[in-house]
XYZ file of C-alpha atoms in Angstrom:
541
model
C -30.322 129.877 120.082
C -30.967 133.433 121.359
C -30.444 136.674 119.375
C -27.592 136.717 116.895
C -24.500 139.009 117.021
C -24.999 141.626 114.505
C -22.502 143.572 112.356
C -22.526 146.632 114.615
C -21.211 144.533 117.580
C -18.436 142.885 115.355
C -17.227 146.370 114.118
C -16.960 147.638 117.651
C -13.725 145.610 117.957
C -12.317 147.242 114.687
C -10.361 150.303 113.770
C -12.891 151.124 111.090
C -16.669 151.742 110.941
C -17.754 150.627 107.523
C -18.121 146.924 106.705
C -15.453 145.331 104.504
C -15.703 142.261 102.157
C -14.644 139.830 104.769
C -16.651 140.982 107.681
C -19.689 138.913 106.948
C -17.616 135.795 107.054
C -16.164 136.553 110.422
C -19.554 137.738 111.749
C -21.061 134.297 110.793
C -18.144 132.590 112.425
C -18.624 134.599 115.605
C -22.276 133.321 115.732
C -20.901 129.683 115.492
C -18.724 130.386 118.366
C -21.579 132.071 120.395
C -23.635 128.932 119.972
C -20.870 126.853 121.519
C -20.544 129.186 124.455
C -24.280 129.031 125.139
C -24.355 125.257 125.185
C -25.628 123.650 128.474
C -22.231 122.159 129.282
C -20.794 125.794 129.157
C -22.895 126.618 132.258
C -19.917 127.563 134.402
C -18.900 130.297 131.882
C -22.532 131.472 131.891
C -22.320 131.934 135.636
C -19.635 134.556 135.261
C -20.989 136.537 132.211
C -24.246 137.141 130.473
C -25.245 137.031 126.850
C -23.961 140.424 126.072
C -20.530 139.383 127.357
C -20.760 136.155 125.381
C -21.284 138.134 122.281
C -18.210 140.010 123.047
C -16.098 137.114 123.890
C -17.321 135.308 120.608
C -16.165 138.354 118.643
C -12.850 138.666 120.490
C -11.974 135.067 119.871
C -12.818 135.261 116.065
C -10.859 138.586 115.977
C -7.918 136.604 117.201
C -8.505 134.039 114.470
C -8.813 136.924 111.868
C -5.621 138.406 113.148
C -3.622 135.177 112.643
C -5.150 134.662 109.181
C -4.635 138.334 108.108
C -1.165 138.541 109.644
C -2.021 141.867 111.419
C 0.502 140.519 114.063
C -1.393 141.835 117.157
C -1.332 138.456 118.867
C 2.228 137.779 117.582
C 3.485 140.969 119.058
C 2.141 139.916 122.488
C 3.787 136.469 122.415
C 7.069 137.889 121.274
C 7.117 140.404 124.049
C 6.147 137.774 126.556
C 9.012 135.579 125.431
C 11.352 138.391 125.602
C 10.434 138.952 129.268
C 9.938 135.380 130.457
C 11.562 133.084 127.909
C 8.386 131.333 127.098
C 5.421 131.895 124.664
C 2.613 132.286 127.299
C 1.942 132.373 130.841
C 0.073 129.562 132.649
C -0.103 127.132 129.789
C 2.583 124.635 128.665
C 3.920 125.313 125.093
C 4.117 121.719 124.076
C 2.628 121.239 120.612
C 2.474 125.055 120.094
C 2.724 126.298 116.547
C 3.812 129.851 115.987
C 1.862 131.886 113.379
C -0.990 129.419 113.679
C -4.026 129.095 115.894
C -3.313 127.297 119.168
C -5.541 125.927 122.072
C -3.174 127.558 124.558
C -3.964 131.058 122.806
C -7.782 130.457 123.030
C -7.549 129.324 126.608
C -5.428 132.338 127.575
C -7.783 134.702 125.699
C -10.847 133.227 127.605
C -9.046 133.824 131.006
C -8.007 137.288 129.867
C -11.493 138.196 128.865
C -13.050 136.956 132.003
C -10.635 139.046 134.215
C -10.962 142.211 132.225
C -14.677 142.402 131.373
C -15.111 142.417 135.269
C -12.736 142.957 138.211
C -14.941 141.953 141.073
C -13.663 138.384 141.248
C -10.313 136.923 139.972
C -10.922 133.833 137.877
C -8.068 131.387 137.900
C -6.503 130.345 134.601
C -6.321 126.860 135.778
C -10.090 126.307 135.976
C -10.954 123.140 133.879
C -13.978 124.822 132.134
C -11.597 127.303 130.424
C -9.807 124.350 128.666
C -12.955 122.581 127.893
C -14.655 125.502 126.271
C -11.355 126.500 124.452
C -11.207 122.958 122.931
C -14.653 123.192 121.695
C -13.865 126.578 120.124
C -10.694 125.132 118.512
C -12.809 122.503 116.708
C -14.617 125.323 114.837
C -11.541 127.350 114.185
C -9.615 124.357 112.900
C -12.382 123.527 110.432
C -12.321 127.086 109.102
C -8.508 127.553 109.037
C -7.768 126.548 105.413
C -10.687 128.598 104.023
C -10.804 131.860 105.999
C -10.180 134.908 103.953
C -7.557 137.463 104.802
C -8.692 141.038 105.778
C -6.088 143.093 103.913
C -7.809 146.344 104.730
C -7.460 145.692 108.525
C -3.614 145.340 108.200
C -3.398 148.970 106.818
C -4.391 150.357 110.266
C -1.401 148.721 111.927
C 1.430 149.921 109.775
C 3.643 153.068 109.335
C 5.561 154.341 106.588
C 9.251 153.942 107.236
C 9.853 157.614 106.486
C 6.937 158.902 108.559
C 7.768 161.974 110.606
C 4.277 163.300 111.386
C 3.532 162.960 115.125
C -0.266 162.906 114.474
C -0.027 159.884 112.167
C 2.121 158.042 114.677
C -0.223 158.968 117.384
C -3.120 157.489 115.352
C -1.366 154.196 115.239
C -1.183 154.228 119.055
C -4.906 155.273 119.258
C -5.821 152.284 117.052
C -3.777 149.850 119.130
C -5.059 150.925 122.564
C -8.602 151.766 121.736
C -9.686 149.985 118.531
C -8.083 146.599 118.657
C -9.728 143.381 119.830
C -6.772 142.484 122.252
C -7.290 145.629 124.375
C -11.081 146.114 123.882
C -11.899 145.029 127.348
C -8.850 146.665 128.898
C -7.781 150.119 127.688
C -10.753 150.678 125.396
C -13.108 149.857 128.129
C -11.284 152.155 130.550
C -11.387 154.992 128.056
C -15.206 154.546 127.372
C -15.840 154.609 131.209
C -13.907 157.808 131.516
C -15.681 159.465 128.663
C -19.165 158.328 129.858
C -18.368 159.825 133.297
C -17.618 163.148 131.647
C -20.853 162.996 129.623
C -22.767 162.126 132.743
C -21.364 165.061 134.649
C -23.136 167.429 132.101
C -20.144 169.382 130.793
C -22.149 170.380 127.807
C -20.606 173.743 127.050
C -17.112 172.279 126.581
C -17.954 168.534 126.208
C -15.701 168.125 123.175
C -12.739 169.738 124.744
C -13.147 167.624 127.957
C -13.409 164.383 125.721
C -10.425 165.196 123.559
C -8.227 166.039 126.529
C -9.333 162.735 128.289
C -8.441 160.827 125.147
C -5.086 162.359 124.638
C -4.143 162.215 128.322
C -5.080 158.600 128.594
C -3.417 157.634 125.233
C 0.012 158.666 126.586
C -0.369 157.481 130.202
C -2.385 154.186 129.852
C -0.667 150.920 130.657
C -2.189 147.584 129.400
C -2.836 144.744 131.540
C -0.723 142.578 129.372
C 2.961 143.258 130.304
C 2.099 146.627 131.623
C 3.238 148.405 128.492
C 2.291 151.713 127.094
C 0.766 152.380 123.659
C 4.043 153.665 122.126
C 5.836 150.439 123.408
C 3.160 148.336 121.743
C 3.441 150.306 118.488
C 7.146 149.894 118.460
C 7.065 146.173 119.083
C 4.396 145.839 116.406
C 6.456 147.487 113.776
C 9.577 145.496 114.866
C 13.105 146.357 115.703
C 14.207 146.712 112.173
C 11.607 149.544 111.432
C 13.294 152.993 111.206
C 10.670 154.323 113.684
C 11.166 151.740 116.400
C 13.597 153.792 118.499
C 11.670 156.974 117.812
C 8.584 155.433 119.277
C 10.267 154.168 122.357
C 11.861 157.549 123.011
C 8.625 159.563 122.485
C 8.393 161.603 125.680
C 5.606 161.543 128.307
C 2.931 164.196 127.768
C 3.198 167.374 129.750
C -0.198 169.122 130.067
C -1.003 172.170 132.127
C -0.543 175.999 132.074
C 2.361 177.642 130.077
C 3.279 181.207 129.610
C 3.775 182.525 126.140
C 7.218 184.031 125.578
C 7.434 184.826 121.882
C 7.963 183.016 118.636
C 9.996 182.890 115.459
C 9.382 181.419 111.989
C 9.452 177.823 113.077
C 8.749 177.684 116.868
C 6.697 179.116 119.744
C 8.536 179.793 122.942
C 6.665 178.811 126.071
C 7.382 178.136 129.763
C 5.746 175.681 132.028
C 4.471 177.630 134.947
C 4.743 174.983 137.571
C 8.280 173.718 136.893
C 9.712 176.772 135.386
C 10.990 174.627 132.302
C 11.145 176.265 128.901
C 10.176 174.691 125.588
C 10.090 175.348 121.826
C 6.838 174.250 120.423
C 7.055 173.461 116.707
C 4.733 175.367 114.508
C 4.181 172.240 112.420
C 1.922 171.148 115.149
C 0.170 174.252 116.194
C -2.399 176.241 114.029
C -3.066 179.059 116.522
C 0.312 180.953 116.545
C -1.377 183.866 114.872
C -3.604 184.357 117.919
C -0.662 184.752 120.251
C 0.104 188.502 120.192
C 0.827 189.359 123.932
C 3.865 188.175 125.820
C 3.073 186.492 129.211
C -0.415 185.270 128.026
C -1.245 182.074 129.803
C -2.065 179.076 127.659
C -3.415 175.660 128.599
C -2.167 172.846 126.382
C -0.412 169.450 126.206
C 2.800 168.879 124.470
C 4.841 165.644 123.505
C 8.355 165.413 122.309
C 8.641 163.462 119.103
C 11.867 163.026 116.986
C 13.555 165.902 119.140
C 10.757 168.392 118.554
C 7.950 169.388 120.895
C 4.580 168.949 119.382
C 1.168 170.215 120.510
C -1.001 167.321 121.622
C -4.541 167.706 123.140
C -6.521 170.727 123.521
C -5.617 174.492 123.737
C -7.100 177.688 125.242
C -5.855 181.082 126.304
C -6.079 183.132 129.463
C -4.934 186.540 130.322
C -2.022 186.618 132.783
C -3.293 185.902 136.281
C -0.890 186.166 139.295
C -3.042 183.949 141.530
C -3.191 181.163 138.903
C 0.641 181.448 138.559
C 1.252 181.173 142.346
C -1.234 178.197 142.673
C 0.564 176.239 139.886
C 4.015 176.935 141.394
C 2.617 175.607 144.715
C 1.085 172.548 143.228
C 3.260 169.473 143.481
C 1.026 167.543 141.062
C 1.581 170.214 138.477
C 5.348 170.354 139.041
C 5.591 166.513 138.643
C 4.317 166.771 135.079
C 7.774 167.683 133.950
C 9.800 165.550 136.459
C 10.847 163.033 133.823
C 12.900 165.802 132.154
C 15.054 166.224 135.278
C 18.658 165.909 134.436
C 19.354 165.128 138.169
C 17.907 161.690 138.375
C 21.182 160.556 140.034
C 20.641 163.098 142.663
C 17.168 161.829 143.298
C 18.278 158.166 143.528
C 20.991 159.202 146.057
C 18.505 161.034 148.090
C 16.319 157.870 148.149
C 19.271 155.909 149.275
C 19.921 158.256 152.026
C 16.330 158.096 153.027
C 16.394 154.296 152.936
C 19.259 154.118 155.226
C 17.722 156.552 157.608
C 14.424 154.409 157.675
C 16.503 151.261 158.549
C 18.236 153.144 161.380
C 14.962 154.449 162.688
C 13.310 151.143 162.269
C 15.672 148.694 163.913
C 17.071 147.563 160.645
C 13.799 146.540 158.931
C 12.331 148.229 155.757
C 8.703 147.507 157.167
C 6.962 148.581 160.293
C 3.730 147.196 161.519
C 1.669 149.602 163.411
C -1.826 150.395 164.805
C -3.723 152.784 162.596
C -3.549 155.676 165.077
C 0.336 155.358 165.375
C 1.149 155.560 161.635
C 1.107 159.386 161.266
C 3.271 159.690 164.407
C 5.754 157.067 163.049
C 6.136 158.898 159.574
C 6.603 162.136 161.275
C 9.178 160.785 163.630
C 11.055 159.085 160.726
C 11.027 162.410 158.760
C 12.522 164.372 161.676
C 15.069 161.489 162.142
C 16.036 161.782 158.512
C 16.367 165.527 158.609
C 18.674 165.240 161.588
C 20.983 162.722 159.755
C 21.503 165.383 157.069
C 23.456 167.390 159.625
C 22.712 170.705 157.808
C 24.090 173.897 159.082
C 21.883 176.907 159.773
C 23.488 178.573 156.758
C 22.515 175.572 154.587
C 18.969 175.577 155.841
C 18.694 179.255 155.008
C 20.063 178.598 151.637
C 17.583 175.893 151.041
C 14.695 178.134 152.060
C 16.004 180.922 149.801
C 16.006 178.409 146.815
C 12.301 177.456 147.375
C 11.330 181.168 147.706
C 13.089 182.047 144.473
C 11.361 179.102 142.755
C 7.886 180.369 144.005
C 7.413 177.225 146.163
C 5.874 177.677 149.572
C 4.182 174.408 150.125
C 2.205 171.592 148.550
C -1.280 172.628 148.193
C -2.309 169.229 146.759
C -1.376 167.063 149.850
C -4.616 166.139 151.714
C -4.584 165.236 155.297
C -5.092 161.413 155.929
C -6.754 159.926 158.918
C -5.162 156.525 158.859
C -7.154 155.353 161.844
C -10.350 155.743 159.724
C -8.826 153.561 157.045
C -8.124 150.670 159.301
C -7.181 149.342 162.830
C -3.724 148.490 161.709
C -1.269 149.007 158.865
C 2.317 148.932 157.650
C 4.900 151.455 156.615
C 7.334 150.258 153.967
C 10.310 151.939 152.575
C 10.205 151.360 148.839
C 13.790 151.817 147.444
C 12.324 153.157 144.217
C 9.696 155.545 145.434
C 10.015 156.205 149.224
C 7.758 155.729 152.100
C 4.559 153.630 151.316
C 1.716 152.893 153.570
C -0.749 150.029 153.334
C -3.771 149.378 155.537
C -5.457 146.124 156.647
C -2.991 143.534 155.216
C -1.076 142.691 158.439
C -3.133 139.585 159.352
C -1.858 137.797 156.415
C 1.776 138.701 156.660
C 3.935 136.140 158.791
C 6.695 138.508 159.803
C 8.351 138.143 163.195
C 7.643 141.892 164.066
C 4.001 141.728 163.066
C 1.705 141.087 166.045
C -1.449 141.046 163.835
C -0.491 137.918 161.894
C -3.307 135.463 161.861
C -2.399 132.034 160.224
C -6.061 131.293 159.378
C -5.935 133.778 156.608
C -8.062 133.092 153.426
C -7.421 133.014 149.826
C -9.125 136.274 148.896
C -6.964 138.287 151.508
C -3.735 136.882 150.039
C -4.683 137.552 146.467
C -5.753 141.115 147.562
C -2.247 141.844 148.534
C -1.088 141.354 145.035
C -4.120 142.577 143.182
C -4.378 145.925 145.026
C -3.379 149.179 143.341
C -2.365 150.408 146.817
C 0.482 147.853 147.111
C 3.473 148.431 145.073
C 5.420 145.767 143.084
C 8.350 146.266 145.529
C 6.213 145.591 148.545
C 4.587 142.613 146.960
C 7.897 141.154 146.089
C 9.342 141.826 149.478
C 6.441 139.861 151.149
C 7.018 137.042 148.766
C 10.691 136.956 149.323
C 10.538 136.952 153.066
C 7.168 135.262 153.884
C 5.960 133.085 151.059
C 7.311 129.837 152.552
C 5.344 130.567 155.747
C 2.027 131.341 153.799
C -0.151 128.182 153.183
C -1.692 129.880 150.060
C 1.548 129.460 148.193
C 2.299 125.921 149.271
C -0.172 124.128 147.030
C -3.004 124.429 144.504
C -3.447 127.566 142.267
C -1.325 129.731 144.717
C 1.770 127.567 144.142
C 1.179 127.680 140.439
C 0.777 131.518 140.381
C 4.392 131.763 141.572
C 5.632 130.589 138.154
C 4.038 133.586 136.524
C 4.008 136.071 139.395
C 5.710 138.960 137.609
C 3.149 138.597 134.746
C 0.295 138.678 137.255
C 1.661 141.674 139.102
C 1.832 143.541 135.776
C -1.650 142.362 134.952
C -3.141 143.358 138.346
C -1.263 146.580 138.896
C -0.860 147.969 135.277
C 0.813 151.437 135.706
C 1.164 150.987 139.365
C 3.642 148.243 138.745
C 6.308 150.923 137.842
C 7.099 152.743 140.980
C 8.367 156.350 140.613
C 10.160 158.535 143.073
C 8.036 160.764 145.204
C 10.682 163.341 145.240
C 10.465 166.493 143.193
C 13.531 168.673 142.976
C 12.807 172.408 143.592
C 15.004 175.441 143.607
C 16.895 174.111 140.633
C 18.291 176.310 137.799
C 15.948 176.265 134.822
C 16.826 175.238 131.196
C 16.865 177.932 128.626
C 15.204 177.573 125.230
C 17.948 175.389 123.736
C 17.157 171.655 123.314
């Protein structure tokens, strides 16, 4: 046997740093599992991962075992959510002879598949590979032998609970932090992604403000990260972990997105600080319970950089904070940045108006493109097509000159003169051909170099000799929305050989789970429309 797994490696998958009474037991068990994973007949596994990753996989499988024994309910939360979505315990594997609240062969098989496809992303490894079941069966022999004698880790459970009367946002945020970044189930997912982001910042050499950059990165990702499992955010995992009967369940689900950026200080009273988000013009009351620097705010119109989150109907400071003197150029840049404006888009009370506009755009697209929501084009014709559609849509609005003048006046009053964030794209450089799709949830979408695998009548680039990697790429790619992937499946899967037999046919049974797994946050399409020239809210909530 090669080197043992040591306690430091085991604790990397835990929300605490000091060894507890039960850790030695589970560490020894991890080394037993490692021995099985390094046996000669596990050679296929060893082709995909090295010994370092085998150490991690051993610890992850034993952490699952510890979770079941200690009733920390991490795994149970996942299977309950999966059943709510798909009416079955797990994807891929049959639930015959499945015992809830106990260890199962199906669980171990799934976790091996999950680990292999999150520790690396270069190659998709099918859950239907025989070696996964074979290794899971050997692991289960060891876990079954230990099941009756394994000790509970009561200390571990304390990191995944909340008092029913808790009101402090920071304590609630700490639970989300533990789940996303210090839990075995997400160790090779969100925890790995955060570590990569932090390492990138450290390598850039931002020494002077390194801690600020790291804190901002952590807080921003904590609120924006979607897990590969079901595509949920941390607040949603926390809510489901606590359960629907917990008083904080609804509060967690309604916790707002995080708004970060530049604000203007407008004053304060005994309980709140009044601030205005520069880019969107929206006004907020920041509770002083969350902000220790109110005594430093002495001058109205001081510019502040900070992050805020709405928790239990109050806006809390979340992230980093620093001050600037008023700067007219910065204000203008922020007002003209669509990216900064979109930070507060989720607060828009005119969602109905946005969806109505999207529907108008969809109908115009169909009118412009002979009734089809997708156009297949040479790379050098895509920009011309999009510009032509835009002009066509504007024509369908039938706006009078007075209305056009009024619209321009709105934007001037709002300080918006154009989108400085939008880069010019040379589609011809990206590929010889591509498609333009109207996504009813987000708007115009462009995808390059997938035409050869799509058997549509209006697609002259279709090549029936497509290979498996190309077909999977359509569904794995972050550049392809869920809606486009589903449209292709609905209208073309019966003509695609990949989905007629073998793993491809089996994937269809769990295709929504896989789309969430592959696309994470990109699974949830958002409108690319940002309303401007709107009346702003006052300080009332």
